[in-house]
mmCIF file of C-alpha atoms in Angstrom:
data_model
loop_
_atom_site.group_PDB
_atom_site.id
_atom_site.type_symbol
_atom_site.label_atom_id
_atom_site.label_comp_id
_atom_site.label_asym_id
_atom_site.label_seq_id
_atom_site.Cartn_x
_atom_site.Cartn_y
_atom_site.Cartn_z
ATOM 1 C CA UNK A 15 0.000 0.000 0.000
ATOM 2 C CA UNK A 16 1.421 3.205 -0.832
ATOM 3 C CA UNK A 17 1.907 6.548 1.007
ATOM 4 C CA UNK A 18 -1.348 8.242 -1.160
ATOM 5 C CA UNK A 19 -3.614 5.489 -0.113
ATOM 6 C CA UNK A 20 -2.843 5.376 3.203
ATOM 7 C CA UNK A 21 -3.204 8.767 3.935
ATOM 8 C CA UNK A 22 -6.533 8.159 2.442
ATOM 9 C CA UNK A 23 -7.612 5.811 4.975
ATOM 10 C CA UNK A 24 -6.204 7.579 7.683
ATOM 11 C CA UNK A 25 -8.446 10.628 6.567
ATOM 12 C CA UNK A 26 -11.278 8.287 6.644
ATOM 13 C CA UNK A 27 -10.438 7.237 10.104
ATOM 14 C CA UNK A 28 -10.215 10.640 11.472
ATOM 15 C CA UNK A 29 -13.510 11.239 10.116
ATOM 16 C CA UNK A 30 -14.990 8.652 11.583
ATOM 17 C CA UNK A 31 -13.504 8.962 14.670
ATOM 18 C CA UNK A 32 -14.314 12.518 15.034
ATOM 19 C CA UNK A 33 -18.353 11.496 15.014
ATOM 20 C CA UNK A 34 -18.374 7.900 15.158
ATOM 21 C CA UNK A 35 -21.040 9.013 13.775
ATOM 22 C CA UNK A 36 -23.589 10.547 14.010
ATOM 23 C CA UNK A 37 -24.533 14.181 12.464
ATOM 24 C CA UNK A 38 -27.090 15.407 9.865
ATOM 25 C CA UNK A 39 -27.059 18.402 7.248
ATOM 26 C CA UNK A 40 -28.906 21.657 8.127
ATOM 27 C CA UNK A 41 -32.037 21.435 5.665
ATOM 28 C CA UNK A 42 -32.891 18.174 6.682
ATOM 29 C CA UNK A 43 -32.340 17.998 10.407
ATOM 30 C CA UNK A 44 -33.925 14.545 11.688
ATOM 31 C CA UNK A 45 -36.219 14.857 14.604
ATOM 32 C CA UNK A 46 -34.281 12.697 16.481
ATOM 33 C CA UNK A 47 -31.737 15.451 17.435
ATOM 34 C CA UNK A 48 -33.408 18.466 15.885
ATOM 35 C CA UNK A 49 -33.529 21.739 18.422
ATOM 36 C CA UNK A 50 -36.451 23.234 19.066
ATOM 37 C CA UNK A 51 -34.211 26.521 19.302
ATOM 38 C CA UNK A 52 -32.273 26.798 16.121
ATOM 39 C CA UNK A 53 -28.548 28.240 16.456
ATOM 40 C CA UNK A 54 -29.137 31.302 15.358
ATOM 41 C CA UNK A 55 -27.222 32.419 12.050
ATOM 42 C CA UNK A 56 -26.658 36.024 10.145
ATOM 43 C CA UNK A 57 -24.427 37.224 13.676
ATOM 44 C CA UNK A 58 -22.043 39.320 12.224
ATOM 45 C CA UNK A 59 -18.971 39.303 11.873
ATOM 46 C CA UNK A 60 -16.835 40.678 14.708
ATOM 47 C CA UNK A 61 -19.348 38.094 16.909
ATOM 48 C CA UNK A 62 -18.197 35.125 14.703
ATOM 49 C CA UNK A 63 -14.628 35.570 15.062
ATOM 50 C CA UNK A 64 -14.947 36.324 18.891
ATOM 51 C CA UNK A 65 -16.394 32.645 19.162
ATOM 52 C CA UNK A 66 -14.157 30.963 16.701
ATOM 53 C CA UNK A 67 -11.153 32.869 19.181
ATOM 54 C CA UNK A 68 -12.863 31.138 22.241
ATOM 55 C CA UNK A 69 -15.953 29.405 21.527
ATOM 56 C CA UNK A 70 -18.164 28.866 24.527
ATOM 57 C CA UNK A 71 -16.795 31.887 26.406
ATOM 58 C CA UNK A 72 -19.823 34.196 26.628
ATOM 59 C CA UNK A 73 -22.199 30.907 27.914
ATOM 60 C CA UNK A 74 -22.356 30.563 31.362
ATOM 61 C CA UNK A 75 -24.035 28.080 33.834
ATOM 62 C CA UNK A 76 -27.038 30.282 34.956
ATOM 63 C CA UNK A 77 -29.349 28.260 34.553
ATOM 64 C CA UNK A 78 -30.383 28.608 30.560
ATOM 65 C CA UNK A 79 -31.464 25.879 28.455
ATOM 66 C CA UNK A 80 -32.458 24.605 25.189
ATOM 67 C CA UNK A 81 -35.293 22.439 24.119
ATOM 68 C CA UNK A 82 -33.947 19.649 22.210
ATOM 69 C CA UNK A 83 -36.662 16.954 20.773
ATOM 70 C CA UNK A 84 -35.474 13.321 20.317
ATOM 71 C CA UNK A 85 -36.225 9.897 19.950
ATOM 72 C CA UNK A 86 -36.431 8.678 22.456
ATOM 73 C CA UNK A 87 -38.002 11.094 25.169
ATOM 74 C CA UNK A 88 -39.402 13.306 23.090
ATOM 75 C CA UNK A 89 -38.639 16.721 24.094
ATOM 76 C CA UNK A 90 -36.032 17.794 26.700
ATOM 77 C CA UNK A 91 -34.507 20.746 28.606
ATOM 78 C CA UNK A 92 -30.383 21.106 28.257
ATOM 79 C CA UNK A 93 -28.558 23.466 30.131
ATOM 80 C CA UNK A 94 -26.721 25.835 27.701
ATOM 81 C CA UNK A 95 -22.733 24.978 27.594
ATOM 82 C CA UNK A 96 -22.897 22.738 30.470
ATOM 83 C CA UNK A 97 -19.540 22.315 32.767
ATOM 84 C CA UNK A 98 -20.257 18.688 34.240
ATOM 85 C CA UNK A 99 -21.233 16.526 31.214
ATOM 86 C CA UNK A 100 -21.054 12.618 30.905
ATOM 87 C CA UNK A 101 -19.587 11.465 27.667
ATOM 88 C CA UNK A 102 -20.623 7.562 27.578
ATOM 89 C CA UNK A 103 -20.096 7.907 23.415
ATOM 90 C CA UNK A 104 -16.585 9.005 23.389
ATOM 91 C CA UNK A 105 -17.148 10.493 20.113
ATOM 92 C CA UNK A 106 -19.405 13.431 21.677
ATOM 93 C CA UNK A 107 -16.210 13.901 23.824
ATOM 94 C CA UNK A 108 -14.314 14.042 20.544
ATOM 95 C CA UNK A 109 -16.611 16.824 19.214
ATOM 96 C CA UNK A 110 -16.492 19.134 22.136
ATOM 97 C CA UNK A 111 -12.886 19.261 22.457
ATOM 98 C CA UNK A 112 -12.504 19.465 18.456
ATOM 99 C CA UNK A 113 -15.023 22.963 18.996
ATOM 100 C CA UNK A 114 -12.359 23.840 21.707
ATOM 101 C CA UNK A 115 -15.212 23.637 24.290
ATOM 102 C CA UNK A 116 -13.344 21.699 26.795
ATOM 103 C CA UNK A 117 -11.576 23.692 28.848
ATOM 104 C CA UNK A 118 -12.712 23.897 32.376
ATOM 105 C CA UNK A 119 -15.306 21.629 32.099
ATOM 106 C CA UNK A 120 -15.543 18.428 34.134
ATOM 107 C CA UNK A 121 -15.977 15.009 32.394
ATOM 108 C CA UNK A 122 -17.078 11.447 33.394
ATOM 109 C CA UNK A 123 -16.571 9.106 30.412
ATOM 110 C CA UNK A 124 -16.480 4.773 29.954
ATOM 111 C CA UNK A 125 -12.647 3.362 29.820
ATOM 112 C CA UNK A 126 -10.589 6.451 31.188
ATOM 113 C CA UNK A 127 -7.303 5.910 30.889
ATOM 114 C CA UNK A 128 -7.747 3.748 27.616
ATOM 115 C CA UNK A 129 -8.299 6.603 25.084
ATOM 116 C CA UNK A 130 -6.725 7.455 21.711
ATOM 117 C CA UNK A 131 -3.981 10.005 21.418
ATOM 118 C CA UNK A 132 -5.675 12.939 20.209
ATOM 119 C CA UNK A 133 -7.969 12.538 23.443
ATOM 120 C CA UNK A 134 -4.838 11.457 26.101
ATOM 121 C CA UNK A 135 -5.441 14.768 27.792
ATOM 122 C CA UNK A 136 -8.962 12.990 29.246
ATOM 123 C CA UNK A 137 -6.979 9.658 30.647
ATOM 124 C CA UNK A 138 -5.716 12.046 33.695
ATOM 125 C CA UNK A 139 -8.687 13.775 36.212
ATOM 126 C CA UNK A 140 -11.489 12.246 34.415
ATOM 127 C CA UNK A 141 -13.740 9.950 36.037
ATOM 128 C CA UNK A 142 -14.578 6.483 34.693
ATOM 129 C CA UNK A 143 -17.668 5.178 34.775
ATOM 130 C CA UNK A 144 -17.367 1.520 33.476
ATOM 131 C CA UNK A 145 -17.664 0.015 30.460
ATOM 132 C CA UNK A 146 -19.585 2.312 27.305
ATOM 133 C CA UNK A 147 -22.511 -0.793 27.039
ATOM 134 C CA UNK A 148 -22.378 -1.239 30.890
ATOM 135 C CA UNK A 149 -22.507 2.598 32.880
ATOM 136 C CA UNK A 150 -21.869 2.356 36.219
ATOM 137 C CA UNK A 151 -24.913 4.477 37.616
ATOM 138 C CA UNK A 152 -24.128 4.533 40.987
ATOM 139 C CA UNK A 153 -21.090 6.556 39.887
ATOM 140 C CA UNK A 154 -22.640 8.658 37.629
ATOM 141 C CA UNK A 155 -25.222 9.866 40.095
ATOM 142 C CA UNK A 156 -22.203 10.662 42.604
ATOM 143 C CA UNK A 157 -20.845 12.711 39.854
ATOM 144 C CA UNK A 158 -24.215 14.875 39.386
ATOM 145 C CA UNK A 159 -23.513 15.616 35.581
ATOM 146 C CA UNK A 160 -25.536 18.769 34.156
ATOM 147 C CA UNK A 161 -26.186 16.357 30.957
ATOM 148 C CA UNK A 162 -25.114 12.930 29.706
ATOM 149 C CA UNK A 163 -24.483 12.051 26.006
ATOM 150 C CA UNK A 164 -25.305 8.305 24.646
ATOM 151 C CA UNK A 165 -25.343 6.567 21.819
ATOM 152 C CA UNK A 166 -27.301 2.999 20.458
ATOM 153 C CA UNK A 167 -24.690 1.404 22.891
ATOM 154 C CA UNK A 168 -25.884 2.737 25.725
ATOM 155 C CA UNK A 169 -30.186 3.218 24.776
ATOM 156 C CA UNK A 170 -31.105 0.457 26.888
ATOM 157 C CA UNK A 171 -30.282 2.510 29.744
ATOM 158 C CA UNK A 172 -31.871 5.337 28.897
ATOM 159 C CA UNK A 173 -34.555 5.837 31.578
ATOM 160 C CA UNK A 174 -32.342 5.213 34.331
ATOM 161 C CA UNK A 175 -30.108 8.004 33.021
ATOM 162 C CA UNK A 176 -32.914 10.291 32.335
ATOM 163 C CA UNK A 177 -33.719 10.035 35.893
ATOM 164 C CA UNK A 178 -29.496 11.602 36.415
ATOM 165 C CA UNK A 179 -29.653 14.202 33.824
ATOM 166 C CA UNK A 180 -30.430 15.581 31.133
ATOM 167 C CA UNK A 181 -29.855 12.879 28.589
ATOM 168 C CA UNK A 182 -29.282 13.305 24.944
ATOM 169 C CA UNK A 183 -29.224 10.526 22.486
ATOM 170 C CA UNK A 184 -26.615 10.701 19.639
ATOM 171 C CA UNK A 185 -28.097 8.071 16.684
ATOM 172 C CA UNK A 186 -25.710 6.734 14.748
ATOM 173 C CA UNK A 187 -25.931 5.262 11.229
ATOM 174 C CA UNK A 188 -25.899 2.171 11.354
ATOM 175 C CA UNK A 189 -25.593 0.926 7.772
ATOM 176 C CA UNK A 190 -23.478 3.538 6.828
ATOM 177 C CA UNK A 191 -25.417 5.035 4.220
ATOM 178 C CA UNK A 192 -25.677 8.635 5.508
ATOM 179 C CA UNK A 193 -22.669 8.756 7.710
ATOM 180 C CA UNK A 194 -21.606 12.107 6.504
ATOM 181 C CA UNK A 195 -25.142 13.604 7.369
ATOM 182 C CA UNK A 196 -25.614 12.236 10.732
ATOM 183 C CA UNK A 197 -22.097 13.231 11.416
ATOM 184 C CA UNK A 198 -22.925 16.832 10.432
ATOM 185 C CA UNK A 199 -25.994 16.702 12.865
ATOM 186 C CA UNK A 200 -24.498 15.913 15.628
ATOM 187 C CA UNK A 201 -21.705 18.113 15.477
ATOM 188 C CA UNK A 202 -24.212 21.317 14.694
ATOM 189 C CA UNK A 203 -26.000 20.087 17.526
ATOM 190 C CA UNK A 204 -22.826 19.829 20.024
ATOM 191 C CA UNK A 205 -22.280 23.181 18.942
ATOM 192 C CA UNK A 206 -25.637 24.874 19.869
ATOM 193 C CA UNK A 207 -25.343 22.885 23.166
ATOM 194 C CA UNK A 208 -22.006 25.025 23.937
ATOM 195 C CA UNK A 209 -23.004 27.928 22.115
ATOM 196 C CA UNK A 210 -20.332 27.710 19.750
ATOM 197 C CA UNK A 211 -22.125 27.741 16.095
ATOM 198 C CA UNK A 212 -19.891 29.015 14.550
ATOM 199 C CA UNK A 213 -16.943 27.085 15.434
ATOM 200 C CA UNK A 214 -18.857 23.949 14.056
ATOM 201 C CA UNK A 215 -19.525 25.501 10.882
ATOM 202 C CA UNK A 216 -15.888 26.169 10.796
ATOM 203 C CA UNK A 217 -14.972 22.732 11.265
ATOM 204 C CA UNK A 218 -17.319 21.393 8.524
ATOM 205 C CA UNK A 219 -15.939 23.129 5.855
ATOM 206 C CA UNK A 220 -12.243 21.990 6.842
ATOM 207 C CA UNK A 221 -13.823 18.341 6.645
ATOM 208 C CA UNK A 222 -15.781 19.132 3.322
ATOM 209 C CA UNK A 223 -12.308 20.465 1.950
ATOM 210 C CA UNK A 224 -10.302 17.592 3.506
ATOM 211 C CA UNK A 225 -13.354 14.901 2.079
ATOM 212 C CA UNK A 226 -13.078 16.756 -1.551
ATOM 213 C CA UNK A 227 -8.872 16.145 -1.617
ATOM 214 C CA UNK A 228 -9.192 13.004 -0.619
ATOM 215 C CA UNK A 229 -11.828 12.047 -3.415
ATOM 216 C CA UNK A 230 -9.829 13.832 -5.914
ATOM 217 C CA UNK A 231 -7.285 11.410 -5.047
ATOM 218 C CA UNK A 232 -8.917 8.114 -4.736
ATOM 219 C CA UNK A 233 -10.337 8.805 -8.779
ATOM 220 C CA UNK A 234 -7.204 9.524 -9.755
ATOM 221 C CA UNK A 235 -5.375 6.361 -8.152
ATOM 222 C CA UNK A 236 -5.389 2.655 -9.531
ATOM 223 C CA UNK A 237 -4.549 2.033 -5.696
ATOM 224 C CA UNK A 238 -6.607 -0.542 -3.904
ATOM 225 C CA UNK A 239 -7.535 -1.289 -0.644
ATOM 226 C CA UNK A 240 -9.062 -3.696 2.068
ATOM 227 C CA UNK A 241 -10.615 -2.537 4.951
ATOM 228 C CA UNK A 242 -9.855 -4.894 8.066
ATOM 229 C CA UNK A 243 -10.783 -4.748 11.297
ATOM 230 C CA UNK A 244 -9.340 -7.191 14.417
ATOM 231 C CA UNK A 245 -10.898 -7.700 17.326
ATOM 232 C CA UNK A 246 -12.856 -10.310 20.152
ATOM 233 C CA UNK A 247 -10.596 -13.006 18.212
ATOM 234 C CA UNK A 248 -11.580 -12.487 14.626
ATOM 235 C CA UNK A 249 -10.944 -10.616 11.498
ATOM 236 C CA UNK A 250 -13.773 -8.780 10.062
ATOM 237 C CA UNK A 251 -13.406 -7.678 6.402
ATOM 238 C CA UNK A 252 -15.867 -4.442 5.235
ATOM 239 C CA UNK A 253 -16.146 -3.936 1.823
ATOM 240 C CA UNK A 254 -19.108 -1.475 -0.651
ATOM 241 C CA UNK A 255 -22.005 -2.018 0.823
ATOM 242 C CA UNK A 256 -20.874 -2.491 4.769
ATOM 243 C CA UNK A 257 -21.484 -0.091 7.403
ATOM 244 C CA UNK A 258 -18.318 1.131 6.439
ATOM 245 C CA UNK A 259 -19.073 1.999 2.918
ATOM 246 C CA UNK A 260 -17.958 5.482 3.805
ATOM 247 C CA UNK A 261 -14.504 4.847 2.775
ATOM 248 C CA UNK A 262 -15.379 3.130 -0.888
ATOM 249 C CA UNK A 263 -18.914 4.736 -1.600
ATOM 250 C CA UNK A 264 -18.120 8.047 -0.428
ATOM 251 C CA UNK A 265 -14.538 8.590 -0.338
ATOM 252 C CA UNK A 266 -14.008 6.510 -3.409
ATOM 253 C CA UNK A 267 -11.134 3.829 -2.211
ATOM 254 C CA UNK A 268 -11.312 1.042 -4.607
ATOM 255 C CA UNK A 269 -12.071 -2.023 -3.012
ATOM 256 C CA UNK A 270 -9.435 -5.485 -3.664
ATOM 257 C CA UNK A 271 -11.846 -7.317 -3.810
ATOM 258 C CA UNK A 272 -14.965 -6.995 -4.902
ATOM 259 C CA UNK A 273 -16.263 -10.282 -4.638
ATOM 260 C CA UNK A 274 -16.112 -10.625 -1.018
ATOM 261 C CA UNK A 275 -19.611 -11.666 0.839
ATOM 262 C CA UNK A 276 -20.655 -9.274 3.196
ATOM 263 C CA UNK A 277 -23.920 -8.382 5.053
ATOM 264 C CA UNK A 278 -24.566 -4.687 6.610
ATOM 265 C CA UNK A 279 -22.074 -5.369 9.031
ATOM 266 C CA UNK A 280 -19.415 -7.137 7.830
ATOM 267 C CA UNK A 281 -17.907 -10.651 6.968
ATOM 268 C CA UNK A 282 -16.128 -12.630 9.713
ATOM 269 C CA UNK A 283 -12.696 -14.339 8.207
ATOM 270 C CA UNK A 284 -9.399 -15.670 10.107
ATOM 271 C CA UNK A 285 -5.870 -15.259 8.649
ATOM 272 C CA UNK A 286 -5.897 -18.386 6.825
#
């Protein structure tokens, strides 16, 4: 595999990574994570760039909310830029500290300690809370978070959670055919949470401008690629079509193979 096509993938990652997933385009907001109070747009400009210098900074914790309607419990009250938040999908966590609404907050998040490298900064003075399918509560309600994020991983344990805070539910795509929407959703929606709009917009343009580069040059390489993933024991192999189809439908990767059975998810092989 050459350099081109790995950087490729590694922009796909990053991507990925940076939403897990979930996030949907402006003019078709889904209901599940559509605000009843729209972030307000047209601010001019002096206003934008103070945000984008320190988004978050003029929000304080006095008590204002924001009506946010989901599915499920329909609609609910979240504090505006809240300063003790529970990340139990550690791509919310992700999202805030890639709008530079981190700082001085308090976090409680699943496997501290065990986090990637862009997020290292959280495995020190953030408390775990257990496992991201398996929450400890008891924990959580010692901690007294202003809101907690979730994800499918975590819905079964919704109610409980309601009763703690806040609790807003992240869908992701599951099939991977509108990954890039749902991503944009959910990081618009992170961003009216911590009243930094504009620093979201921002960041979805860089990703639009990274996304177009990188499809320039998948269509322009012969390159080929297989998209593996090892864990619990096995080898899972994703190819057009997967929940991963991000990287071959969208990005434009050729696939090696092109024969390979797959479901939605993925097939299971072994190396040999």
């Amino acid at each position: 595999m050459n350099r081109r096509l790995m950087a490729l993938l590694l922009a796909a990652g990053m991507m990925m990574a940076a939403t897990g997933c979930s996030g949907q385009a402006e003019e078709s907001v889904p209901p599940e994570t559509a605000t009843a109070a729209a972030a307000e747009k047209g601010s001019d400009e002096s206003g934008a760039e103070q945000e984008a210098a320190n988004p978050g900074a003029e929000a304080s914790a006095t008590g204002e909310t924001i009506t946010i309607v989901q599915e499920p419990g329909g609609e609910i009250q979240v504090p505006v830029n809240p300063q003790k938040i529970a990340c139990l999908d550690i791509s919310i966590l992700d999202t805030i500290d890639a709008l530079g609404a981190a700082e001085g907050k308090e976090f409680a998040i699943p496997m501290a300690g065990q986090l990637p490298n862009h997020l290292a900064m959280f495995n020190e003075g953030t408390l775990n809370v257990g496992q991201a399918k398996e929450p400890n509560l008891e924990m959580l309600y010692e901690f007294e978070p202003d809101v907690i994020f979730i994800s499918a991983r975590q819905l079964d344990y919704y109610d409980k959670l309601s009763e703690l805070a806040p609790t807003v539910y992240t869908p992701l795509d599951t099939d991977g055919s509108n990954f890039l929407a749902v991503f944009k959703d959910s990081v618009r929606m992170v961003g009216h949470i911590f009243q930094c709009e504009y620093a979201s917009e921002e960041k979805l343009v860089e990703i639009d401008l990274k996304l177009e580069v990188a499809q320039n040059k998948a269509a322009t390489s012969d390159d080929r690629a297989l998209l593996l993933i090892a864990t619990a024991g096995h080898m899972r192999v994703f190819r057009p079509g997967s929940r991963h189809r991000f990287v071959s439908d969208t990005i434009g990767v050729k696939p090696s193979d092109e024969d390979i059975y797959v479901d939605t998810f993925c097939h299971v092989t072994n190396f040999a």
